[in-house]
Amino acid sequence: MSNSNNPERVSSFAYGGTRWLLQRLTAAFLVVVLAFHFFLLHFAVHAPEITFAGSHFRMQQLGYLVTMVLFLATATFHGTNGIYNALVNQGIEGTQKQAAKWILVVASLLLFVQGARVAWQLTVGF
Amino acid sequence: MSQSYDRGLVEDFGRWKEFSAGMWAWVLHKFTGWVLIGYLFTHIAVLSTALQSPEAYTQTLHGLESLAVVRVLEVGLLAVAVFHILNGVRLLFVDLGLGLDLDVQEKSFYAALVLTAVIVVASVPTFMEGVF
């Protein structure tokens, strides 16, 4: 446990693996974009004033659209990868581990596809 | 270089006495992570009203934002997101080998907590505007 002679690193992720690296890279991106998202849609534009027309206007800016789709993709990966790692860290193995993996893969794909459909609808309008 | 170590079961109730700042940071990061991924699914579900009609999207968002309980939950979400971001920045630094000393890790954890509290409290007026 805690040992003042050995700086501890309390993490669920095995240091240096591919999923660990991807989790860190997506984290670095999400730190910036999540803060931007919160600031824009609560302070620059107040959440109660959000309308389809306003969202449609923002999504028509190519840079904003690309940022939001990347935001969706990275947040989905970061979240489901984090859940998978938390479950593995709790000790699931074998069939349970495989089931958790594929349920999360399918859930993340469904989430991304649905989010992309929403982004497309907001971009093209009606 | 940093490394993982066997922390034993966090779920063991008696271990609360030995909780270190690093352990609290780990527990809170996991808790906030679960909340945020849960919210992401909910968020996309709500925004999916855009697939019905512009009116459905606008009315749904306005209807939710007119509820005080939603505004309070949004403040909670802000707290969760800000802590996850700040503690995440702290983890990124630690993984880069910066601030590895235990006292620095503890101070940066407490700094993340304090900064989260300051940002959330300062944001309350904006988040609650016009709901009462």
XYZ file of N, CA, C and O in Angstrom, chain A residues 1-4 7-13 15 20 24 31 34 37-38 42-43 46-52 55 72 75-76 79-80 83 86 89-90 107 111 114-115 117-118 121-122 126, chain B residues 1-5 7 11 15 18 20 22 26 30 34 37 40-41 43-44 47-48 50-54 57-58 61-62 65 71 74 78 81 85 89 92 95 100 102 105 123 126-127 129:
368
model
N 0.839 -1.206 0.000
C 0.000 0.000 0.000
C 0.863 1.240 0.000
O 1.988 1.240 -0.430
N 0.329 2.317 0.548
C 1.046 3.576 0.540
C 2.414 3.425 1.181
O 2.555 2.858 2.246
N 3.397 3.915 0.480
C 4.748 3.844 0.992
C 5.439 5.138 0.609
O 5.637 5.431 -0.562
N 5.821 5.925 1.609
C 6.369 7.240 1.331
C 7.697 7.160 0.577
O 8.151 8.129 -0.012
N 6.873 6.615 -4.648
C 5.713 7.364 -5.132
C 4.713 6.420 -5.771
O 5.061 5.661 -6.658
N 3.488 6.457 -5.308
C 2.494 5.539 -5.834
C 1.782 6.140 -7.024
O 1.624 7.342 -7.138
N 1.390 5.255 -7.921
C 0.599 5.690 -9.061
C -0.670 4.868 -9.017
O -0.667 3.677 -9.332
N -1.757 5.492 -8.531
C -3.005 4.765 -8.393
C -3.758 4.867 -9.709
O -4.337 5.888 -10.036
N -3.695 3.812 -10.496
C -4.371 3.790 -11.784
C -4.862 2.377 -12.069
O -4.273 1.405 -11.601
N -5.959 2.290 -12.831
C -6.466 0.979 -13.208
C -5.725 0.447 -14.424
O -5.718 -0.736 -14.691
N -5.137 1.348 -15.197
C -4.507 0.959 -16.449
C -3.087 0.458 -16.225
O -2.321 1.052 -15.473
N 0.492 0.424 -17.143
C 1.247 1.524 -17.745
C 1.898 1.106 -19.054
O 2.554 0.069 -19.123
N -3.862 2.067 -22.818
C -3.440 3.134 -21.897
C -3.071 4.380 -22.694
O -3.489 5.487 -22.368
N -4.910 8.108 -22.855
C -4.212 9.381 -22.558
C -4.339 10.374 -23.711
O -4.535 11.568 -23.497
N -9.907 17.070 -22.746
C -9.721 18.138 -21.757
C -10.070 19.483 -22.380
O -10.798 20.296 -21.805
N -14.014 19.327 -24.156
C -15.102 19.284 -23.170
C -15.256 20.641 -22.487
O -16.376 21.126 -22.285
N -16.883 22.919 -25.008
C -18.296 22.566 -25.162
C -19.132 23.142 -24.016
O -20.189 23.733 -24.231
N -18.638 22.969 -22.803
C -19.343 23.482 -21.623
C -19.416 25.009 -21.653
O -20.455 25.604 -21.375
N -23.101 26.962 -22.265
C -23.675 27.393 -20.996
C -23.373 28.864 -20.701
O -24.134 29.519 -20.013
N -22.245 29.340 -21.250
C -21.853 30.715 -20.941
C -21.962 31.633 -22.158
O -22.535 32.719 -22.065
N -26.549 30.512 -23.655
C -27.143 29.898 -22.465
C -27.968 28.674 -22.869
O -28.731 28.734 -23.849
N -27.799 27.591 -22.122
C -28.484 26.334 -22.453
C -29.986 26.510 -22.687
O -30.536 25.906 -23.623
N -30.696 27.324 -21.880
C -32.149 27.467 -22.094
C -32.498 28.153 -23.416
O -33.659 28.139 -23.826
N -31.487 28.763 -24.055
C -31.746 29.488 -25.307
C -31.359 28.679 -26.544
O -31.421 29.187 -27.669
N -30.973 27.434 -26.339
C -30.580 26.596 -27.482
C -31.816 26.240 -28.306
O -32.859 25.851 -27.772
N -31.691 26.421 -29.614
C -32.771 26.068 -30.542
C -32.192 25.223 -31.673
O -30.972 25.185 -31.869
N -33.079 24.601 -32.423
C -32.621 23.829 -33.589
C -31.892 24.750 -34.555
O -30.834 24.391 -35.086
N -28.375 25.495 -33.280
C -27.511 24.321 -33.427
C -27.180 24.095 -34.897
O -26.042 23.764 -35.246
N -17.412 13.408 -30.241
C -18.261 12.236 -30.026
C -17.433 10.948 -30.076
O -17.567 10.080 -29.204
N -14.906 10.822 -27.038
C -15.613 10.654 -25.760
C -16.174 9.239 -25.646
O -16.114 8.611 -24.577
N -16.708 8.719 -26.760
C -17.249 7.357 -26.758
C -16.147 6.345 -26.474
O -16.300 5.459 -25.624
N -14.761 6.792 -22.819
C -15.708 6.317 -21.804
C -15.825 4.807 -21.766
O -15.750 4.190 -20.702
N -15.993 4.191 -22.943
C -16.174 2.735 -22.955
C -14.859 2.018 -22.638
O -14.857 0.973 -21.977
N -14.593 2.144 -18.919
C -15.470 1.169 -18.269
C -14.882 -0.234 -18.381
O -14.818 -0.983 -17.398
N -12.071 -0.612 -16.043
C -12.534 -0.676 -14.648
C -13.040 -2.082 -14.337
O -12.782 -2.624 -13.253
N -10.163 -4.422 -14.164
C -9.487 -4.123 -12.901
C -10.193 -4.752 -11.699
O -9.577 -5.063 -10.682
N -11.523 -4.958 -11.857
C -12.283 -5.602 -10.781
C -12.084 -7.118 -10.784
O -12.537 -7.806 -9.888
N -22.159 -1.245 -27.975
C -22.773 -0.040 -27.392
C -22.090 1.223 -27.910
O -22.754 2.209 -28.246
N -23.810 4.117 -30.155
C -23.777 5.509 -29.668
C -23.182 6.429 -30.724
O -23.727 7.513 -30.998
N -25.620 6.775 -33.781
C -26.771 7.627 -33.445
C -26.333 9.090 -33.318
O -27.017 9.994 -33.808
N -25.207 9.321 -32.679
C -24.687 10.690 -32.541
C -24.361 11.291 -33.902
O -24.616 12.489 -34.133
N -25.792 10.502 -36.729
C -27.075 10.791 -37.383
C -27.627 12.134 -36.896
O -28.134 12.940 -37.672
N -27.527 12.369 -35.579
C -27.991 13.638 -35.013
C -27.161 14.791 -35.581
O -27.707 15.833 -35.990
N -28.247 15.481 -39.119
C -29.557 16.151 -39.168
C -29.429 17.623 -38.782
O -30.048 18.496 -39.399
N -28.632 17.887 -37.762
C -28.437 19.277 -37.338
C -27.677 20.073 -38.401
O -27.841 21.294 -38.506
N -33.908 20.605 -42.061
C -35.051 19.893 -42.670
C -35.445 20.545 -43.985
O -35.143 21.689 -44.242
N 10.321 5.590 -12.759
C 9.112 5.633 -13.585
C 7.925 5.129 -12.758
O 8.070 4.310 -11.864
N 6.772 5.615 -13.096
C 5.605 5.215 -12.339
C 5.226 3.777 -12.657
O 5.587 3.240 -13.695
N 4.493 3.150 -11.766
C 4.043 1.786 -12.011
C 2.759 1.522 -11.243
O 2.461 2.177 -10.252
N 1.977 0.539 -11.735
C 0.773 0.142 -11.021
C 1.185 -0.679 -9.810
O 2.284 -1.217 -9.753
N 0.306 -0.786 -8.828
C 0.608 -1.625 -7.690
C -0.683 -2.223 -7.167
O -1.771 -1.751 -7.477
N -3.451 -2.574 -4.961
C -4.041 -1.732 -3.916
C -5.031 -2.502 -3.063
O -5.599 -1.957 -2.139
N -13.378 -2.002 -2.078
C -14.697 -2.262 -1.508
C -14.633 -2.722 -0.049
O -15.656 -2.742 0.629
N -11.226 -0.302 4.910
C -10.068 0.376 4.326
C -10.203 1.888 4.276
O -9.256 2.581 3.887
N -7.447 3.896 5.807
C -6.123 3.974 5.199
C -6.145 4.682 3.849
O -5.151 4.697 3.139
N -5.586 7.055 1.051
C -4.630 8.130 0.800
C -5.240 9.070 -0.232
O -6.276 8.765 -0.830
N -4.119 9.653 -3.118
C -4.093 8.955 -4.403
C -5.276 8.020 -4.556
O -5.863 7.901 -5.633
N -8.341 8.239 -7.218
C -8.682 7.080 -8.058
C -10.177 6.789 -7.972
O -10.858 6.611 -8.986
N -12.942 7.400 -11.020
C -13.805 6.324 -11.524
C -15.273 6.703 -11.415
O -16.048 6.517 -12.354
N -17.870 7.095 -14.572
C -19.140 6.370 -14.747
C -20.291 7.349 -14.984
O -21.158 7.119 -15.833
N -19.995 8.858 -18.655
C -20.373 7.971 -19.766
C -21.879 7.717 -19.734
O -22.531 7.646 -20.775
N -23.374 10.725 -21.306
C -23.163 10.792 -22.752
C -24.275 10.050 -23.504
O -24.819 10.556 -24.492
N -24.625 8.863 -23.004
C -25.715 8.101 -23.639
C -27.035 8.870 -23.517
O -27.817 8.950 -24.471
N -27.428 12.117 -23.125
C -27.297 13.345 -23.912
C -27.637 13.088 -25.384
O -28.423 13.824 -25.992
N -27.064 12.014 -25.938
C -27.332 11.690 -27.340
C -28.805 11.308 -27.518
O -29.430 11.654 -28.526
N -30.713 14.598 -27.602
C -30.451 15.330 -28.850
C -31.048 14.626 -30.064
O -31.231 15.245 -31.121
N -31.382 13.336 -29.906
C -31.970 12.579 -31.012
C -33.352 13.093 -31.394
O -33.872 12.725 -32.459
N -33.800 15.733 -32.523
C -33.531 16.490 -33.757
C -33.907 15.683 -34.991
O -34.162 16.247 -36.061
N -33.969 14.353 -34.836
C -34.312 13.497 -35.971
C -35.804 13.535 -36.269
O -36.237 13.135 -37.360
N -36.614 14.003 -35.282
C -38.057 14.082 -35.489
C -38.427 15.360 -36.236
O -38.992 15.321 -37.321
N -38.094 16.485 -35.620
C -38.396 17.779 -36.235
C -37.665 18.870 -35.475
O -37.289 18.670 -34.314
N -37.449 20.015 -36.090
C -36.812 21.138 -35.383
C -37.605 21.525 -34.137
O -37.014 21.838 -33.091
N -36.999 19.131 -31.183
C -35.676 19.382 -30.592
C -35.719 20.614 -29.681
O -35.350 20.555 -28.508
N -36.225 21.715 -30.226
C -36.250 22.973 -29.468
C -37.156 22.856 -28.245
O -36.777 23.273 -27.139
N -35.542 20.634 -25.458
C -34.468 21.316 -24.717
C -35.028 22.426 -23.833
O -34.619 22.563 -22.669
N -35.976 23.206 -24.375
C -36.571 24.278 -23.572
C -37.366 23.714 -22.399
O -37.355 24.271 -21.299
N -34.887 22.536 -19.762
C -34.199 23.659 -19.112
C -35.132 24.500 -18.230
O -34.676 25.298 -17.429
N -31.694 21.901 -13.867
C -30.613 22.891 -13.686
C -29.678 22.465 -12.557
O -28.465 22.596 -12.662
N -27.547 19.774 -13.691
C -26.503 20.293 -14.582
C -25.337 20.860 -13.791
O -24.174 20.733 -14.204
N -21.603 19.604 -14.008
C -20.445 20.498 -14.146
C -19.366 20.118 -13.129
O -18.181 20.019 -13.470
N -17.738 16.905 -14.240
C -16.892 17.086 -15.427
C -15.626 17.867 -15.098
O -14.529 17.506 -15.542
N -11.867 16.497 -15.444
C -10.892 17.190 -16.300
C -9.629 17.533 -15.506
O -8.507 17.210 -15.923
N -5.957 16.003 -15.973
C -4.733 16.763 -16.268
C -3.624 16.341 -15.307
O -2.474 16.123 -15.700
N -2.307 13.056 -16.378
C -1.446 13.194 -17.558
C -0.048 13.643 -17.141
O 0.956 13.129 -17.628
N 1.723 10.757 -15.477
C 2.175 9.775 -16.456
C 3.355 10.271 -17.275
O 4.097 9.482 -17.852
N 5.694 13.537 -9.507
C 5.566 12.176 -8.993
C 5.657 12.082 -7.472
O 5.125 11.160 -6.872
N 5.090 12.058 -3.687
C 3.797 11.861 -3.038
C 3.170 13.153 -2.561
O 1.974 13.363 -2.720
N 1.732 14.943 -5.497
C 0.512 14.264 -5.946
C -0.657 14.609 -5.032
O -1.776 14.834 -5.492
N -20.122 29.285 -11.148
C -20.993 29.023 -12.299
C -22.473 28.910 -11.934
O -23.327 28.960 -12.820
N -25.072 31.484 -13.392
C -25.324 31.307 -14.833
C -26.193 30.083 -15.087
O -27.125 30.121 -15.898
N -25.897 28.996 -14.377
C -26.635 27.759 -14.600
C -28.088 27.857 -14.123
O -28.966 27.185 -14.666
N -29.900 30.689 -13.921
C -30.528 31.918 -14.402
C -31.920 31.672 -14.997
O -32.095 30.847 -15.893
